[in-house]
CSV table of C-alpha atoms and ligand atoms in Angstrom, one decimal:
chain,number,residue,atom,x,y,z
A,5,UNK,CA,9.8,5.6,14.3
A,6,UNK,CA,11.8,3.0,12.3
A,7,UNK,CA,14.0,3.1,9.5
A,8,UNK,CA,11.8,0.9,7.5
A,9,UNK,CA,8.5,2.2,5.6
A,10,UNK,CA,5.6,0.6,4.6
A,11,UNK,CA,3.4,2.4,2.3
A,12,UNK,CA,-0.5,2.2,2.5
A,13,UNK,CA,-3.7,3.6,0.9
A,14,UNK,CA,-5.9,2.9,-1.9
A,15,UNK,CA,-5.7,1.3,-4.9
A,16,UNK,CA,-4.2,3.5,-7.7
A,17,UNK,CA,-3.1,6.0,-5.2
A,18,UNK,CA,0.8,5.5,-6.0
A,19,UNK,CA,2.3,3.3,-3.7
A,20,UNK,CA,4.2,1.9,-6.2
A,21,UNK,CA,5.8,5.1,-7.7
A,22,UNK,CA,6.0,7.0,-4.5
A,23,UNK,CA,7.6,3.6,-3.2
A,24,UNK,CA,10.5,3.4,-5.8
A,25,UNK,CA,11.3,7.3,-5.9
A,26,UNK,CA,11.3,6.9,-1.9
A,27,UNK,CA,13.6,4.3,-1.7
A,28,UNK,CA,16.3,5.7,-4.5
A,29,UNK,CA,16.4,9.0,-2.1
A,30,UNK,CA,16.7,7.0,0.6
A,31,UNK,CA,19.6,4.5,-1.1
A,32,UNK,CA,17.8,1.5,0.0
A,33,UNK,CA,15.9,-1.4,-1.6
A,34,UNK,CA,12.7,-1.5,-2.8
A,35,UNK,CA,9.7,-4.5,-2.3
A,36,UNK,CA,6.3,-4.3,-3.7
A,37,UNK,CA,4.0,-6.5,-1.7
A,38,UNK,CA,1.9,-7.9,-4.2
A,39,UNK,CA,4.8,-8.1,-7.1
A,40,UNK,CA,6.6,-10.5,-4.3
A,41,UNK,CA,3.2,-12.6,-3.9
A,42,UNK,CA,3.0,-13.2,-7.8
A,43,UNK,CA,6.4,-13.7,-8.5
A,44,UNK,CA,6.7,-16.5,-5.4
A,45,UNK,CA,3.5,-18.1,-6.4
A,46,UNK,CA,3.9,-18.1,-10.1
A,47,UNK,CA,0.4,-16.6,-10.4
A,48,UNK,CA,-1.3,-12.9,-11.2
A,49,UNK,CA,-3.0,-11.6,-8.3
A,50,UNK,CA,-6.1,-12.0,-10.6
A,51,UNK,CA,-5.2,-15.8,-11.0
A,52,UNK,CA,-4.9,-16.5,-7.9
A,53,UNK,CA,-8.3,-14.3,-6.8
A,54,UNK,CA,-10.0,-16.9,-9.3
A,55,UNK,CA,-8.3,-19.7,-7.8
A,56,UNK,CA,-8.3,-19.2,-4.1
A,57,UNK,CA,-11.0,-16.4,-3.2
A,58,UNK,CA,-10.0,-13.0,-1.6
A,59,UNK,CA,-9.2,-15.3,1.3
A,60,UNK,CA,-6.7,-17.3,0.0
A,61,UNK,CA,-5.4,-14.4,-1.4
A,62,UNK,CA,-5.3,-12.4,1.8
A,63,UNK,CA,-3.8,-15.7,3.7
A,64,UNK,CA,-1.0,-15.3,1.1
A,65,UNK,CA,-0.8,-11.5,1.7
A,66,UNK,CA,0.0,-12.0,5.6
A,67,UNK,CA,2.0,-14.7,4.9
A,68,UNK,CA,4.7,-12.6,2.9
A,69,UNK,CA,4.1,-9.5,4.8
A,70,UNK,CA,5.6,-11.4,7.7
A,71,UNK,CA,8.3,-12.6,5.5
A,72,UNK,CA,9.1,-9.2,4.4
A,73,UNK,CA,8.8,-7.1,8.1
A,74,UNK,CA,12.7,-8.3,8.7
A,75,UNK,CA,13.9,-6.8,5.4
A,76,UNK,CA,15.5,-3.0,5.7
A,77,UNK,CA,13.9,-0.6,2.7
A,78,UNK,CA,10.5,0.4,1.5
A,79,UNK,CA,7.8,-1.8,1.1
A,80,UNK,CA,4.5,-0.9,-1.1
A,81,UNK,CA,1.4,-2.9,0.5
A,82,UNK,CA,-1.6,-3.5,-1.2
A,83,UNK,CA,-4.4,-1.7,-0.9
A,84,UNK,CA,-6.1,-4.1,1.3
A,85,UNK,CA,-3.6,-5.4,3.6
A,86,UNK,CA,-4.1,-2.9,6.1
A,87,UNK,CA,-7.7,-4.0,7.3
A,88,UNK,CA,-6.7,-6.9,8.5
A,89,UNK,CA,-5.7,-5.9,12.5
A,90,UNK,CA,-2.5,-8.9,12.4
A,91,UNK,CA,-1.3,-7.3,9.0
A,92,UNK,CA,-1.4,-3.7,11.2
A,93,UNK,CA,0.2,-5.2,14.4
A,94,UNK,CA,3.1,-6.3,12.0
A,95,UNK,CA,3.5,-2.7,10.1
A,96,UNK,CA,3.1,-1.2,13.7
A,97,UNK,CA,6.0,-3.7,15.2
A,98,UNK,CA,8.5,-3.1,12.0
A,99,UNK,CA,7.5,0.1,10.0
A,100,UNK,CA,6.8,3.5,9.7
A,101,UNK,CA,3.7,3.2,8.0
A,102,UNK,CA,2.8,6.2,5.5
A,103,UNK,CA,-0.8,6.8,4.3
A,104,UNK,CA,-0.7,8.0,0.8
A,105,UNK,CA,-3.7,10.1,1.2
A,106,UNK,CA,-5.2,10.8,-2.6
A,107,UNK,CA,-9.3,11.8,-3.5
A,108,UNK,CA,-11.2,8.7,-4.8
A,109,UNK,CA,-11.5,10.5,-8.1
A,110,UNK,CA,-7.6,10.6,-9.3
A,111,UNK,CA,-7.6,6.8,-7.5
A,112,UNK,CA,-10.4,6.2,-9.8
A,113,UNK,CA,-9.0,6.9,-13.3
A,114,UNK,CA,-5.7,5.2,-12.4
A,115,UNK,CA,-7.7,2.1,-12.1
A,116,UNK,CA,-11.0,1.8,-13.6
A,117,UNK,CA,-9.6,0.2,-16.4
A,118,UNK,CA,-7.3,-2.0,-14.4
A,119,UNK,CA,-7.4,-5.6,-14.1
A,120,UNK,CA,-7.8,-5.6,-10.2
A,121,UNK,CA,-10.1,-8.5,-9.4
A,122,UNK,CA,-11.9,-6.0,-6.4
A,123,UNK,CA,-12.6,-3.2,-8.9
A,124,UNK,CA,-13.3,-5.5,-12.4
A,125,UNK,CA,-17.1,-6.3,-11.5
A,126,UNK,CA,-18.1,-3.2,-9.5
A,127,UNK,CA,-19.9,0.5,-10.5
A,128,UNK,CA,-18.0,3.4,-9.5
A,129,UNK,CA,-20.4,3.9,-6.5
A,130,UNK,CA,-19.6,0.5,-5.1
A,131,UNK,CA,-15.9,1.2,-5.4
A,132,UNK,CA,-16.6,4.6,-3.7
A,133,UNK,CA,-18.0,3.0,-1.0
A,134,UNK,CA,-14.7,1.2,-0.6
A,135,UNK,CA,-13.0,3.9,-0.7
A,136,UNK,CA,-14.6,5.6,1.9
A,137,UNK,CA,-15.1,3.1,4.6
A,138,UNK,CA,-11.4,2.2,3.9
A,139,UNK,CA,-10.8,5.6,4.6
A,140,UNK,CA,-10.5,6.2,8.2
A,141,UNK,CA,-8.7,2.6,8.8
A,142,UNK,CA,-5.3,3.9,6.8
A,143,UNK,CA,-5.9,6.5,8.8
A,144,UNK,CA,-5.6,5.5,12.2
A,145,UNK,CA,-2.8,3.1,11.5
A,146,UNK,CA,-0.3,5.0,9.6
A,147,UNK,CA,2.4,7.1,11.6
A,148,UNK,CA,2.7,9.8,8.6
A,149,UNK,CA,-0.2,10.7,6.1
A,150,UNK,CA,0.7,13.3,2.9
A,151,UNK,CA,-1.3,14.3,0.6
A,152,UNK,CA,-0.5,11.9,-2.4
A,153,UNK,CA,-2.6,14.1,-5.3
A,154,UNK,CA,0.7,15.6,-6.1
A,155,UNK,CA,3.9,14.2,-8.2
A,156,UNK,CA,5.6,11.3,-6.6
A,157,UNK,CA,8.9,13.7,-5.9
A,158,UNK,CA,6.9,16.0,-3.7
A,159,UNK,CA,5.3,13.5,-2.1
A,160,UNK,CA,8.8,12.0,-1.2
A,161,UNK,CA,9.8,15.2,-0.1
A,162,UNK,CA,6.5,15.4,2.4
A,163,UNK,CA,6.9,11.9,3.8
A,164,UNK,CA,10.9,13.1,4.2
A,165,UNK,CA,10.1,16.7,5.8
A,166,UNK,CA,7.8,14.7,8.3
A,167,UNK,CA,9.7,11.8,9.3
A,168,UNK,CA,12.4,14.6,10.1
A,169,UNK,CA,9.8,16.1,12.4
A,170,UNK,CA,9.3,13.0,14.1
A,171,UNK,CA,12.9,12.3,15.2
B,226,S3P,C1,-6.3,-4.9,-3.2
B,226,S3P,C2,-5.4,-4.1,-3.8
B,226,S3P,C3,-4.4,-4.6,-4.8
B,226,S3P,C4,-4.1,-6.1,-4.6
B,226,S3P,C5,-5.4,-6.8,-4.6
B,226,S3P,C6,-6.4,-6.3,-3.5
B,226,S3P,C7,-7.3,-4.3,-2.3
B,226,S3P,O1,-3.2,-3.8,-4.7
B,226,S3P,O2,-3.5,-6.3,-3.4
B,226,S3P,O3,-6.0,-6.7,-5.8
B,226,S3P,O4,-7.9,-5.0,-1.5
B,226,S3P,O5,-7.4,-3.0,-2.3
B,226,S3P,P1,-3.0,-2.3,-5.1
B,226,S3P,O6,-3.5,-1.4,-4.0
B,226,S3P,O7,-1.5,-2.2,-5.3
B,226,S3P,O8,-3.7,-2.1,-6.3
């Protein structure tokens, strides 16, 4: 397994948090995937879902996630990157990749209100569905899933207590 990590799983399940607290225990930087994308392309994710489609967008995504698989630390992906099999055959080449495993329902609250262009115009049962055929994809490409319903510093320490198991 590799010294990097990337971290994967739904929207609003803590990537970000667990991300940052992950990589101060660990001493090393931290990247989040989609704060890159905006800040390079002078643009909100939003923006640039309005300008350039969920395509352009992901285009963009794989773009800097291939820019970012050289870089030692932790890296928060978006929720969405890891559909896409090139995105996985880069987390699977430089990364160990950690599912953040959290129910729909604590997902939900974090972002219902959110300005996420892929939750903004749905009902809760069409983000559900989402959810759940997202489900078994972070799944099967992560090295490491934890349960993510708890507070980001026990989920540090589960992602650290199972990489150790891994050695
Ligand atoms: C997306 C998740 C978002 C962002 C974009 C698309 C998705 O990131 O990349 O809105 O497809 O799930 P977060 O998971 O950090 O919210």
């Amino acid at each position: 397994m590799r010294d990097n990590y990337a971290l994967v799983g739904f929207m609003g399940c803590g990537k970000t948090t667990v991300g940052r607290e992950l990589a101060k225990r660990l001493q090393c930087p931290f990247w989040d995937l989609d704060a890159a994308i905006a800040q390079g392309e002078r643009r909100t994710i939003p923006e640039i879902f309005a300008q350039q489609g969920e395509a352009g967008f992901r285009e963009l995504e794989h773009a800097y996630l291939k820019r970012a698989a050289g870089r030692r630390g932790v890296l928060s992906c978006g929720g969405g990157l890891a559909l896409f099999p090139r995105n996985r055959e880069v987390l699977s080449r430089h990364f160990t990749t950690v599912f953040l495993d959290c129910d729909f329902e604590t997902c939900y609250q974090r972002i219902r209100a959110s300005s996420r262009p892929l939750v903004q115009d749905k009902s809760e049962a069409e983000v559900r569905a989402l959810f759940e055929s997202r489900y078994p994809i972070y799944q099967a490409c992560c090295d490491l899933q934890v349960n993510a319903a708890h507070s980001p510093f026990m989920v540090v320490q589960e992602i650290l207590k199972q990489r150790r198991r891994h050695r």
